[in-house]
CSV table of C-alpha atoms and ligand atoms in Angstrom, one decimal:
chain,number,residue,atom,x,y,z
A,665,MET,CA,0.0,0.0,0.0
A,666,LYS,CA,1.3,3.4,-1.0
A,667,PHE,CA,0.3,6.8,0.3
A,668,ILE,CA,-0.5,9.9,-1.7
A,669,GLU,CA,-1.1,13.6,-0.8
A,670,THR,CA,-4.4,15.3,-0.2
A,671,ARG,CA,-3.4,18.6,-1.9
A,672,GLY,CA,-1.6,17.0,-4.9
A,673,ASN,CA,2.1,16.9,-5.4
A,674,GLU,CA,4.7,19.6,-5.8
A,675,SER,CA,8.2,18.7,-6.9
A,676,GLY,CA,10.4,18.2,-3.9
A,677,PHE,CA,8.1,15.7,-2.4
A,678,ALA,CA,7.8,12.0,-3.6
A,679,SER,CA,4.5,11.5,-5.3
A,680,GLU,CA,3.9,8.2,-3.5
A,681,VAL,CA,5.4,7.1,-0.2
A,682,THR,CA,5.4,4.1,2.0
A,683,PHE,CA,3.5,3.8,5.3
A,684,SER,CA,6.8,4.3,7.2
A,685,ASP,CA,7.6,7.4,5.3
A,686,ALA,CA,4.1,8.8,5.9
A,687,ILE,CA,4.3,8.2,9.6
A,688,LEU,CA,7.9,9.4,10.1
A,689,SER,CA,7.3,12.6,8.1
A,690,PRO,CA,3.5,13.3,8.1
A,691,GLY,CA,3.6,16.7,6.4
A,692,ALA,CA,2.9,16.5,2.6
A,693,SER,CA,3.0,19.0,-0.3
A,694,TYR,CA,1.3,22.4,0.1
A,695,GLY,CA,0.6,21.6,3.8
A,696,GLY,CA,-1.5,18.5,2.9
A,697,LEU,CA,-1.7,15.1,4.6
A,698,TYR,CA,-1.0,11.6,3.5
A,699,VAL,CA,-3.9,9.2,2.6
A,700,PRO,CA,-3.9,5.6,1.4
A,701,LYS,CA,-3.8,5.4,-2.4
A,702,GLU,CA,-6.8,3.1,-2.4
A,703,LEU,CA,-8.8,1.6,0.4
A,704,PRO,CA,-9.0,-2.2,0.5
A,705,ALA,CA,-12.3,-4.0,0.8
A,706,LEU,CA,-13.4,-6.0,3.8
A,707,ASP,CA,-14.5,-9.6,2.9
A,708,GLY,CA,-17.0,-11.7,4.9
A,709,SER,CA,-14.3,-13.1,7.2
A,710,PHE,CA,-14.0,-9.7,8.9
A,711,PHE,CA,-17.6,-10.0,10.2
A,712,ASP,CA,-17.7,-12.5,12.9
A,713,GLY,CA,-18.9,-12.2,16.5
A,714,ASP,CA,-16.2,-14.5,17.7
A,715,LEU,CA,-13.3,-12.6,16.1
A,716,ALA,CA,-11.0,-11.4,19.0
A,717,TYR,CA,-9.9,-7.8,18.8
A,718,GLU,CA,-6.2,-8.5,18.2
A,719,GLU,CA,-7.1,-11.0,15.4
A,720,LEU,CA,-9.3,-8.5,13.7
A,721,ALA,CA,-6.6,-5.9,14.0
A,722,LYS,CA,-4.0,-8.2,12.5
A,723,LYS,CA,-6.3,-9.0,9.6
A,724,LEU,CA,-7.1,-5.4,8.9
A,725,ILE,CA,-3.5,-4.3,9.0
A,726,GLU,CA,-2.5,-7.1,6.8
A,727,LEU,CA,-5.1,-5.9,4.3
A,728,PHE,CA,-3.4,-2.5,4.2
A,729,ASP,CA,-0.2,-4.3,3.3
A,730,ILE,CA,2.1,-1.8,5.1
A,731,ASP,CA,5.9,-1.9,5.2
A,732,ILE,CA,6.2,-3.0,8.8
A,733,GLU,CA,7.3,-6.5,9.7
A,734,LYS,CA,4.6,-8.8,11.1
A,735,GLY,CA,6.5,-9.5,14.3
A,736,VAL,CA,6.6,-5.7,15.0
A,737,ILE,CA,2.9,-5.4,14.4
A,738,ASP,CA,2.2,-8.4,16.6
A,739,GLU,CA,4.2,-6.8,19.4
A,740,ALA,CA,2.5,-3.5,19.0
A,741,LEU,CA,-1.0,-5.1,19.2
A,742,ASN,CA,0.1,-7.1,22.2
A,743,LEU,CA,-0.1,-3.8,24.1
A,744,TYR,CA,-3.9,-4.1,24.2
A,745,LYS,CA,-3.3,-6.8,26.8
A,746,LYS,CA,-2.6,-4.0,29.3
A,747,PHE,CA,-6.2,-2.7,28.9
A,748,ASP,CA,-8.8,-3.6,31.6
A,749,ASP,CA,-9.9,-6.7,29.8
A,750,PRO,CA,-6.9,-8.2,28.0
A,751,GLN,CA,-9.2,-10.0,25.6
A,752,ASN,CA,-11.3,-7.0,24.7
A,753,PRO,CA,-9.9,-3.5,24.8
A,754,ALA,CA,-13.1,-2.0,23.5
A,755,PRO,CA,-16.2,-3.5,25.1
A,756,LEU,CA,-19.7,-2.7,23.8
A,757,VAL,CA,-22.3,-2.0,26.5
A,758,ALA,CA,-26.0,-2.0,26.0
A,759,VAL,CA,-27.7,1.1,27.5
A,760,LYS,CA,-31.1,0.8,25.9
A,761,ASP,CA,-32.7,-1.6,23.5
A,762,ASP,CA,-31.4,0.3,20.5
A,763,LEU,CA,-28.5,2.2,22.1
A,764,PHE,CA,-25.0,0.8,22.7
A,765,VAL,CA,-21.9,2.4,24.0
A,766,LEU,CA,-18.5,1.4,22.6
A,767,GLU,CA,-16.2,2.1,25.5
A,768,LEU,CA,-12.9,3.2,24.1
A,769,TYR,CA,-11.3,4.4,27.3
A,770,HIS,CA,-10.1,1.2,29.0
A,771,GLY,CA,-6.4,1.9,28.3
A,772,PRO,CA,-3.7,3.3,30.6
A,773,THR,CA,-4.6,7.0,30.4
A,774,ARG,CA,-8.4,6.5,30.4
A,775,ALA,CA,-9.2,8.2,27.1
A,776,PHE,CA,-9.7,6.8,23.6
A,777,LYS,CA,-6.4,8.2,22.5
A,778,ASP,CA,-4.7,5.0,23.9
A,779,MET,CA,-6.5,2.9,21.3
A,780,ALA,CA,-4.2,4.3,18.6
A,781,LEU,CA,-1.3,5.8,20.5
A,782,GLN,CA,-0.3,2.6,22.3
A,783,PRO,CA,0.4,0.5,19.2
A,784,PHE,CA,1.4,3.6,17.1
A,785,GLY,CA,4.1,4.7,19.6
A,786,PHE,CA,5.6,1.2,19.6
A,787,ILE,CA,5.8,1.1,15.8
A,788,LEU,CA,7.2,4.6,15.4
A,789,SER,CA,10.0,4.0,17.9
A,790,HIS,CA,10.7,0.6,16.3
A,791,LEU,CA,11.3,2.5,13.0
A,792,ALA,CA,13.4,5.1,14.7
A,793,GLN,CA,15.7,2.3,16.1
A,794,ALA,CA,15.8,0.4,12.8
A,795,LEU,CA,16.9,3.6,11.0
A,796,ASP,CA,19.3,4.4,13.8
A,797,GLN,CA,17.8,7.9,13.8
A,798,LYS,CA,16.7,10.1,16.7
A,799,TYR,CA,13.3,11.7,16.6
A,800,LEU,CA,11.7,14.5,18.5
A,801,ILE,CA,8.0,14.3,18.9
A,802,LEU,CA,6.3,17.5,19.6
A,803,ALA,CA,2.8,17.5,21.1
A,804,ALA,CA,0.4,20.3,22.0
A,805,THR,CA,-2.5,19.1,24.1
A,806,SER,CA,-5.7,20.3,25.5
A,807,GLY,CA,-5.6,17.4,27.9
A,808,ASP,CA,-5.9,13.8,26.5
A,809,THR,CA,-3.3,13.6,23.7
A,810,GLY,CA,-0.6,14.6,26.1
A,811,PRO,CA,-0.9,11.9,28.7
A,812,ALA,CA,-1.5,9.2,26.0
A,813,THR,CA,1.6,10.3,24.0
A,814,LEU,CA,3.8,10.4,27.0
A,815,GLU,CA,2.6,7.0,28.2
A,816,SER,CA,3.2,5.5,24.7
A,817,PHE,CA,6.7,6.9,24.2
A,818,LYS,CA,8.0,6.7,27.7
A,819,ASP,CA,11.5,5.2,27.8
A,820,ARG,CA,11.4,4.2,24.2
A,821,GLU,CA,14.8,4.4,22.5
A,822,ASN,CA,15.7,7.1,19.9
A,823,ILE,CA,12.5,9.1,20.8
A,824,GLN,CA,12.2,12.2,22.8
A,825,VAL,CA,8.9,13.9,23.5
A,826,ALA,CA,8.2,17.5,24.3
A,827,CYS,CA,4.6,18.1,25.4
A,828,LEU,CA,3.0,21.5,25.7
A,829,TYR,CA,-0.2,22.1,27.7
A,830,PRO,CA,-2.1,25.2,28.7
A,831,SER,CA,-1.3,25.8,32.4
A,832,GLY,CA,-4.7,26.0,34.1
A,833,GLY,CA,-6.5,24.8,31.0
A,834,THR,CA,-6.7,21.1,31.7
A,835,SER,CA,-8.3,19.1,34.5
A,836,ASP,CA,-6.2,18.3,37.6
A,837,VAL,CA,-6.2,14.6,36.6
A,838,GLN,CA,-5.0,15.4,33.1
A,839,ARG,CA,-2.3,17.7,34.4
A,840,LEU,CA,-1.1,15.2,37.0
A,841,GLN,CA,-1.1,12.5,34.3
A,842,MET,CA,1.5,14.6,32.5
A,843,VAL,CA,3.6,16.2,35.2
A,844,THR,CA,4.2,13.0,37.1
A,845,GLU,CA,5.4,11.0,34.1
A,846,ASP,CA,8.9,10.0,34.9
A,847,GLY,CA,10.5,8.7,31.6
A,848,LYS,CA,13.9,10.2,31.0
A,849,ASN,CA,13.1,11.0,27.4
A,850,LEU,CA,10.0,13.2,28.3
A,851,LYS,CA,9.7,16.9,28.8
A,852,VAL,CA,6.4,18.5,29.8
A,853,ILE,CA,6.0,22.2,29.6
A,854,GLY,CA,3.1,24.2,30.9
A,855,ILE,CA,2.5,27.5,29.1
A,856,LYS,CA,0.8,30.6,30.2
A,857,GLY,CA,-1.9,30.7,27.6
A,858,ASP,CA,-4.7,28.6,26.2
A,859,PHE,CA,-4.6,25.5,23.9
A,860,ASP,CA,-4.5,27.7,20.8
A,861,ASP,CA,-1.3,29.4,22.2
A,862,ALA,CA,0.2,26.0,22.7
A,863,GLN,CA,-0.6,24.8,19.2
A,864,ASN,CA,0.6,28.1,17.6
A,865,ALA,CA,3.8,27.9,19.6
A,866,LEU,CA,4.3,24.4,18.2
A,867,LYS,CA,3.6,25.5,14.7
A,868,SER,CA,6.0,28.5,14.9
A,869,LEU,CA,8.7,26.2,16.3
A,870,LEU,CA,8.3,23.9,13.3
A,871,ASN,CA,8.9,26.9,11.0
A,872,SER,CA,11.8,28.4,13.0
A,873,GLU,CA,15.1,28.3,11.2
A,874,ALA,CA,17.1,28.5,14.5
A,875,PHE,CA,15.1,25.5,15.8
A,876,LYS,CA,15.7,23.5,12.7
A,877,ALA,CA,19.4,24.3,12.8
A,878,LYS,CA,19.6,23.2,16.4
A,879,LEU,CA,17.9,19.9,15.5
A,880,GLU,CA,20.2,19.3,12.6
A,881,GLU,CA,23.2,20.0,14.7
A,882,SER,CA,22.1,17.3,17.1
A,883,SER,CA,21.0,14.9,14.2
A,884,ILE,CA,17.5,14.9,15.4
A,885,SER,CA,14.5,14.6,13.0
A,886,LEU,CA,11.1,15.8,13.8
A,887,SER,CA,7.8,13.9,13.8
A,888,ALA,CA,4.3,14.4,15.1
A,889,ALA,CA,1.9,12.2,17.1
A,890,ASN,CA,-1.3,14.0,16.5
A,891,SER,CA,-4.0,12.6,14.3
A,892,VAL,CA,-2.6,14.2,11.2
A,893,ASN,CA,-0.4,11.2,11.4
A,894,PHE,CA,-2.0,8.3,9.4
A,895,GLY,CA,-0.3,5.9,11.7
A,896,ARG,CA,-3.0,6.8,14.3
A,897,ILE,CA,-5.9,6.6,11.8
A,898,LEU,CA,-5.1,3.1,10.9
A,899,PHE,CA,-5.8,1.9,14.4
A,900,GLN,CA,-9.0,3.9,14.6
A,901,ILE,CA,-10.7,1.9,11.8
A,902,ILE,CA,-10.5,-1.4,13.7
A,903,TYR,CA,-12.8,-0.7,16.7
A,904,HIS,CA,-15.7,0.4,14.5
A,905,ILE,CA,-15.7,-3.0,12.9
A,906,HIS,CA,-15.3,-4.6,16.3
A,907,ALA,CA,-18.5,-2.8,17.5
A,908,TYR,CA,-20.4,-4.3,14.6
A,909,ASN,CA,-19.1,-7.8,15.5
A,910,GLN,CA,-20.2,-7.4,19.1
A,911,LEU,CA,-23.7,-6.6,17.9
A,912,LEU,CA,-23.6,-9.7,15.7
A,913,LYS,CA,-22.4,-11.8,18.7
A,914,ILE,CA,-25.4,-10.8,20.8
A,915,ALA,CA,-27.7,-11.3,17.8
A,916,LYS,CA,-28.9,-7.7,17.9
A,917,ILE,CA,-28.2,-7.6,14.2
A,918,GLN,CA,-27.8,-10.0,11.3
A,919,MET,CA,-24.9,-9.8,8.9
A,920,GLY,CA,-25.5,-7.0,6.5
A,921,ASP,CA,-27.9,-5.0,8.8
A,922,LYS,CA,-27.0,-1.4,9.0
A,923,ILE,CA,-26.1,0.5,12.2
A,924,TYR,CA,-25.6,4.2,13.1
A,925,ILE,CA,-22.2,5.2,14.6
A,926,THR,CA,-22.2,8.4,16.6
A,927,ILE,CA,-18.9,10.1,17.4
A,928,PRO,CA,-18.0,13.0,19.7
A,929,SER,CA,-15.7,14.9,17.4
A,930,GLY,CA,-12.8,17.4,17.5
A,931,ASN,CA,-10.0,16.8,15.1
A,932,PHE,CA,-12.2,14.2,13.3
A,933,GLY,CA,-9.7,11.3,13.5
A,934,ASN,CA,-12.2,9.0,15.2
A,935,ALA,CA,-14.9,9.9,12.7
A,936,LEU,CA,-12.4,9.4,9.8
A,937,GLY,CA,-11.8,5.9,11.0
A,938,ALA,CA,-15.5,5.2,10.8
A,939,TYR,CA,-15.7,6.8,7.4
A,940,TYR,CA,-12.9,4.5,6.1
A,941,ALA,CA,-14.5,1.5,7.7
A,942,LYS,CA,-17.8,2.3,6.0
A,943,LYS,CA,-16.1,2.8,2.7
A,944,MET,CA,-14.3,-0.6,3.1
A,945,GLY,CA,-17.7,-2.3,3.5
A,946,LEU,CA,-18.9,-1.9,7.1
A,947,PRO,CA,-22.7,-1.7,6.9
A,948,VAL,CA,-23.3,1.8,8.4
A,949,LYS,CA,-26.4,3.7,7.7
A,950,LYS,CA,-24.9,7.0,8.7
A,951,ILE,CA,-22.0,8.4,10.7
A,952,LEU,CA,-23.4,11.0,13.1
A,953,ILE,CA,-21.1,13.7,14.3
A,954,ALA,CA,-21.6,15.3,17.7
A,955,SER,CA,-20.1,18.8,18.4
A,956,ASN,CA,-20.3,21.1,21.4
A,957,ALA,CA,-20.7,24.9,21.3
A,958,ASN,CA,-17.6,25.0,18.9
A,959,ASN,CA,-19.9,23.7,16.2
A,960,VAL,CA,-17.8,24.1,13.0
A,961,LEU,CA,-18.3,20.4,12.1
A,962,LYS,CA,-22.1,20.6,12.5
A,963,GLU,CA,-22.1,23.7,10.3
A,964,LEU,CA,-20.1,22.0,7.6
A,965,ILE,CA,-22.2,18.9,7.6
A,966,THR,CA,-25.6,20.5,7.8
A,967,LYS,CA,-24.9,23.7,5.7
A,968,GLY,CA,-21.8,23.0,3.7
A,969,ILE,CA,-19.9,26.0,5.1
A,970,TYR,CA,-16.7,26.1,7.0
A,971,ASP,CA,-16.7,29.6,8.5
A,972,LEU,CA,-14.2,30.8,11.1
A,973,ARG,CA,-14.6,34.5,10.3
A,974,ASP,CA,-16.6,35.5,13.4
A,975,LYS,CA,-15.6,32.6,15.6
A,976,THR,CA,-13.4,32.4,18.7
A,977,LEU,CA,-12.8,29.2,20.6
A,978,LYS,CA,-15.2,28.7,23.5
A,979,ASN,CA,-14.2,26.7,26.6
A,980,THR,CA,-16.8,24.0,27.2
A,981,TYR,CA,-17.3,20.9,29.5
A,982,SER,CA,-16.1,18.7,26.6
A,983,PRO,CA,-12.6,20.3,26.2
A,984,ALA,CA,-11.2,17.7,23.9
A,985,MET,CA,-13.8,18.8,21.3
A,986,ASP,CA,-12.9,22.5,21.7
A,987,ILE,CA,-11.4,23.1,18.3
A,988,LEU,CA,-12.0,25.3,15.3
A,989,LYS,CA,-9.7,23.9,12.6
A,990,SER,CA,-10.5,20.2,12.5
A,991,SER,CA,-7.6,18.6,10.6
A,992,ASN,CA,-9.0,15.3,9.4
A,993,ILE,CA,-11.9,16.8,7.5
A,994,GLU,CA,-9.3,17.4,4.8
A,995,ARG,CA,-9.0,13.6,4.2
A,996,VAL,CA,-12.7,13.3,3.7
A,997,LEU,CA,-12.7,16.2,1.2
A,998,PHE,CA,-9.9,14.5,-0.7
A,999,ASP,CA,-11.7,11.2,-0.8
A,1000,LEU,CA,-15.0,12.8,-2.0
A,1001,PHE,CA,-13.8,15.6,-4.2
A,1002,GLY,CA,-10.1,14.9,-5.2
A,1003,ALA,CA,-6.8,16.7,-4.6
A,1004,SER,CA,-7.2,19.9,-6.6
A,1005,ARG,CA,-10.6,20.8,-5.1
A,1006,THR,CA,-9.2,19.9,-1.6
A,1007,LYS,CA,-6.3,22.2,-2.2
A,1008,GLU,CA,-8.6,25.0,-3.2
A,1009,LEU,CA,-10.9,24.6,-0.2
A,1010,MET,CA,-8.0,24.3,2.3
A,1011,GLU,CA,-6.3,27.4,0.9
A,1012,SER,CA,-9.5,29.3,1.1
A,1013,LEU,CA,-9.8,28.3,4.8
A,1014,ASN,CA,-6.2,29.4,5.4
A,1015,HIS,CA,-6.5,32.7,3.7
A,1016,GLN,CA,-10.2,33.7,4.0
A,1017,ASN,CA,-11.0,31.7,7.1
A,1018,TYR,CA,-13.9,30.3,5.1
A,1019,TYR,CA,-15.0,27.9,2.4
A,1020,ALA,CA,-18.3,26.8,1.0
A,1021,LEU,CA,-19.1,23.5,-0.7
A,1022,ARG,CA,-21.2,23.4,-3.8
A,1023,GLU,CA,-24.7,21.9,-3.5
A,1024,ASP,CA,-23.8,18.7,-5.2
A,1025,GLU,CA,-20.8,18.4,-2.9
A,1026,LEU,CA,-22.8,18.9,0.2
A,1027,ALA,CA,-25.3,16.3,-1.0
A,1028,LYS,CA,-22.4,13.8,-1.2
A,1029,LEU,CA,-21.2,14.6,2.2
A,1030,GLN,CA,-24.7,14.3,3.6
A,1031,GLU,CA,-25.1,10.8,2.2
A,1032,ILE,CA,-22.6,9.7,4.7
A,1033,PHE,CA,-22.7,12.2,7.6
A,1034,ASP,CA,-25.2,14.1,9.7
A,1035,ALA,CA,-24.4,16.2,12.8
A,1036,VAL,CA,-25.7,17.8,16.0
A,1037,ASP,CA,-24.3,20.2,18.5
A,1038,SER,CA,-24.9,20.3,22.3
A,1039,SER,CA,-24.7,23.0,24.9
A,1040,ASP,CA,-23.0,22.5,28.3
A,1041,ALA,CA,-26.4,22.7,29.9
A,1042,TYR,CA,-27.7,19.9,27.7
A,1043,VAL,CA,-24.6,17.8,28.5
A,1044,LEU,CA,-25.2,18.2,32.3
A,1045,GLU,CA,-28.8,17.1,31.9
A,1046,VAL,CA,-27.8,14.0,29.9
A,1047,ILE,CA,-25.2,13.0,32.4
A,1048,LYS,CA,-27.8,13.2,35.1
A,1049,SER,CA,-30.6,11.4,33.4
A,1050,TYR,CA,-28.4,8.5,32.2
A,1051,ALA,CA,-26.8,8.3,35.7
A,1052,GLU,CA,-30.3,7.9,37.1
A,1053,CYS,CA,-30.8,4.9,34.8
A,1054,GLY,CA,-27.5,3.4,35.9
A,1055,TYR,CA,-25.1,4.5,33.1
A,1056,ILE,CA,-22.3,6.9,33.9
A,1057,MET,CA,-20.9,8.7,30.9
A,1058,ASP,CA,-18.4,11.5,30.6
A,1059,PRO,CA,-19.2,15.0,29.1
A,1060,HIS,CA,-17.8,14.1,25.6
A,1061,THR,CA,-19.9,11.0,25.3
A,1062,ALA,CA,-22.9,12.8,26.5
A,1063,THR,CA,-22.9,15.1,23.4
A,1064,CYS,CA,-23.8,12.0,21.4
A,1065,ILE,CA,-27.2,11.6,23.0
A,1066,LYS,CA,-28.5,14.6,21.0
A,1067,ALA,CA,-27.9,12.5,17.9
A,1068,TYR,CA,-29.7,9.5,19.5
A,1069,GLU,CA,-32.7,11.7,20.2
A,1070,ARG,CA,-32.8,13.8,17.0
A,1071,LEU,CA,-31.4,11.9,14.1
A,1072,LYS,CA,-32.2,8.2,14.4
A,1073,SER,CA,-34.9,6.1,12.9
A,1074,LYS,CA,-36.2,3.7,15.5
A,1075,GLU,CA,-35.4,0.2,14.2
A,1076,ILE,CA,-31.7,0.7,13.5
A,1077,PRO,CA,-29.4,0.3,16.5
A,1078,MET,CA,-27.0,3.1,17.4
A,1079,VAL,CA,-23.4,2.7,18.6
A,1080,ILE,CA,-22.0,5.7,20.3
A,1081,CYS,CA,-18.2,6.0,20.8
A,1082,SER,CA,-17.4,6.8,24.4
A,1083,THR,CA,-14.1,8.6,24.3
A,1084,ALA,CA,-13.1,9.2,27.9
A,1085,GLU,CA,-13.7,7.7,31.4
A,1086,TRP,CA,-15.7,10.0,33.6
A,1087,THR,CA,-12.7,10.1,36.1
A,1088,LYS,CA,-10.9,12.5,33.8
A,1089,PHE,CA,-13.7,15.1,34.2
A,1090,ALA,CA,-14.9,14.5,37.7
A,1091,PRO,CA,-15.7,18.1,38.6
A,1092,THR,CA,-18.1,18.4,35.7
A,1093,MET,CA,-19.7,15.1,36.6
A,1094,ALA,CA,-20.2,16.3,40.2
A,1095,LYS,CA,-21.7,19.6,38.9
A,1096,ALA,CA,-24.3,17.5,37.0
A,1097,LEU,CA,-25.0,15.1,39.8
A,1098,SER,CA,-24.6,16.9,43.1
A,1099,SER,CA,-27.3,19.1,44.5
A,1100,SER,CA,-24.8,21.5,45.9
A,1101,ASP,CA,-23.5,24.4,44.0
A,1102,LYS,CA,-20.0,24.1,45.5
A,1103,GLN,CA,-17.3,23.8,42.8
A,1104,MET,CA,-15.4,20.6,43.8
A,1105,SER,CA,-11.7,19.9,43.1
A,1106,ASP,CA,-10.9,16.8,41.0
A,1107,LYS,CA,-10.1,14.9,44.2
A,1108,GLU,CA,-13.3,15.9,46.0
A,1109,ALA,CA,-15.4,15.1,42.9
A,1110,LEU,CA,-13.8,11.7,42.5
A,1111,GLU,CA,-14.6,10.9,46.1
A,1112,PHE,CA,-18.2,12.2,45.7
A,1113,MET,CA,-18.8,10.1,42.6
A,1114,LYS,CA,-17.3,7.0,44.2
A,1115,GLU,CA,-19.4,7.2,47.3
A,1116,ARG,CA,-22.6,8.2,45.6
A,1117,TYR,CA,-22.6,5.7,42.7
A,1118,ASN,CA,-20.4,3.0,44.2
A,1119,LEU,CA,-17.9,3.3,41.4
A,1120,LYS,CA,-14.4,1.9,41.2
A,1121,ILE,CA,-11.6,4.3,40.5
A,1122,SER,CA,-8.6,2.8,38.8
A,1123,ASP,CA,-5.3,2.9,40.6
A,1124,LYS,CA,-3.9,4.8,37.6
A,1125,ILE,CA,-6.2,7.7,38.5
A,1126,SER,CA,-6.3,7.5,42.3
A,1127,SER,CA,-2.5,7.2,42.7
A,1128,LEU,CA,-1.9,10.4,40.7
A,1129,PHE,CA,-2.5,12.6,43.7
A,1130,ASP,CA,0.3,11.0,45.7
A,1131,LYS,CA,2.8,10.8,42.9
A,1132,LYS,CA,5.9,13.0,42.8
A,1133,VAL,CA,5.6,16.0,40.4
A,1134,ILE,CA,8.5,15.8,38.0
A,1135,HIS,CA,7.8,18.5,35.5
A,1136,ASN,CA,7.5,21.9,37.2
A,1137,THR,CA,8.2,24.1,34.2
A,1138,VAL,CA,5.6,26.7,33.4
A,1139,VAL,CA,6.7,29.4,31.0
A,1140,GLU,CA,5.6,32.4,29.0
A,1141,LYS,CA,4.9,31.5,25.3
A,1142,GLU,CA,8.1,33.3,24.2
A,1143,MET,CA,10.3,30.9,26.3
A,1144,ILE,CA,9.1,27.6,24.8
A,1145,ASN,CA,11.7,27.6,22.1
A,1146,ASP,CA,14.5,27.9,24.7
A,1147,GLU,CA,13.0,25.2,26.9
A,1148,ILE,CA,12.8,22.7,24.2
A,1149,ILE,CA,16.3,23.4,22.9
A,1150,LYS,CA,17.6,23.0,26.4
A,1151,PHE,CA,15.9,19.6,26.6
A,1152,ILE,CA,17.3,18.2,23.4
A,1153,SER,CA,20.8,19.4,23.8
B,1858,LIG,C1,-9.5,13.5,21.3
B,1858,LIG,C2,-10.9,13.4,21.9
B,1858,LIG,C3,-12.0,13.6,21.2
B,1858,LIG,C4,-12.0,14.0,19.7
B,1858,LIG,O1,-11.5,13.0,18.9
B,1858,LIG,P1,-11.1,13.4,17.4
B,1858,LIG,O2,-10.6,12.1,16.8
B,1858,LIG,O3,-10.1,14.5,17.5
B,1858,LIG,O4,-12.3,13.9,16.7
B,1858,LIG,C5,-13.3,13.4,21.8
B,1858,LIG,N1,-13.3,13.1,23.1
B,1858,LIG,C6,-12.2,12.9,23.9
B,1858,LIG,C7,-12.4,12.5,25.3
B,1858,LIG,C8,-11.0,13.0,23.3
B,1858,LIG,O5,-9.9,12.8,24.1
């Protein structure tokens, strides 16, 4: 399988690259991304209620025919054994007769990012070792990517990770997950600013000549672990098929029956995985996208307009979805409309902060997707009403319920992707569920939830409060460059 570029090819870039090339250097011509040249088709053997997750994953990756040795892939997939249930990293839970939750948060950092970053981190560091090349991974995080990236690359040879987070902009649990990570190859830097500042700092670093010169001097290459990296997307196709198989297993559906998949979305990596699965043959009626008050995705899918002209980022109770430029939409545009149109649209977004699809293009998009948005108040209500019926869901997952209520025809079952364990957002949970108006700390809120609902809190979370803080650095935006250079030299 070869990979091509979403915005076409300019001389200076290879016109087709291997999987390893695409994941080691994820930036393509004109600022585009890499995508598979063609998508393989799933045959009947993929749909089997008894197919174990790891086996399904192996089959799928084999189908993509990537340039990674089988032994390495097997070892990478073996990391799913560290999840709560070593046999099934992504269990499907029935909440109502026609509503199922695919719990994607049973990995080490309690967010769905582990599903891809665990195996991906292993493969990337294997490649770095095989090439005898050192890599620096830069990550900017609003809270979940940081912990999952650090956990995945911790103590891996030939890899260093510098992770930027907005100081004061994450939950206590998310911050502690980062600042207590003790791998020698990790540097965590809090910045005085918000997530956009962190992301902008990272982008300007990538364009800084001084920084590039410093990296060259130390023979270090740069890579990225966010979902612009196709290496993550590959692992996000698997669990959508696995959800279908689990419905087959309980005889909720027969082979060929369609389902809805609903996804709380930000950078659209998770939804892109579902899109590819559908294209490869997974019977999906529609992929439903859930947004919060930052509703760019809903606007695009329902109106055909991507408009950032009057928008500023809003902080919500579902912070991992607080995003304005959603990177992976580009891969869908490419798939539906081709490279030259994608380049045109993305350039319009970069220069005019706006693009509009034509009517026929919007119709194509709407054959596959529909979308809703939810306010924070709605999210709190959903958390409360589902907790009363015995299901505890985090604020991101709760945005999906709008789609269940508004967009679904009754007889088709819906799978919603649960992207985080409630423990990462305990103060919001307590706000929804406690009768008191008092703002609780993460620790108080975890305790409250545990007592009230008789919940188990994993050691990974409860031990955070007693762990030693290793990374104390919090700096002004202007100082990030110096901090990272200090770290790599
Ligand atoms: C990252 C994340 C999302 C958004 O996923 P995308 O693939 O970026 O759309 C949603 N919920 C949680 C909890 C996340 O960590």
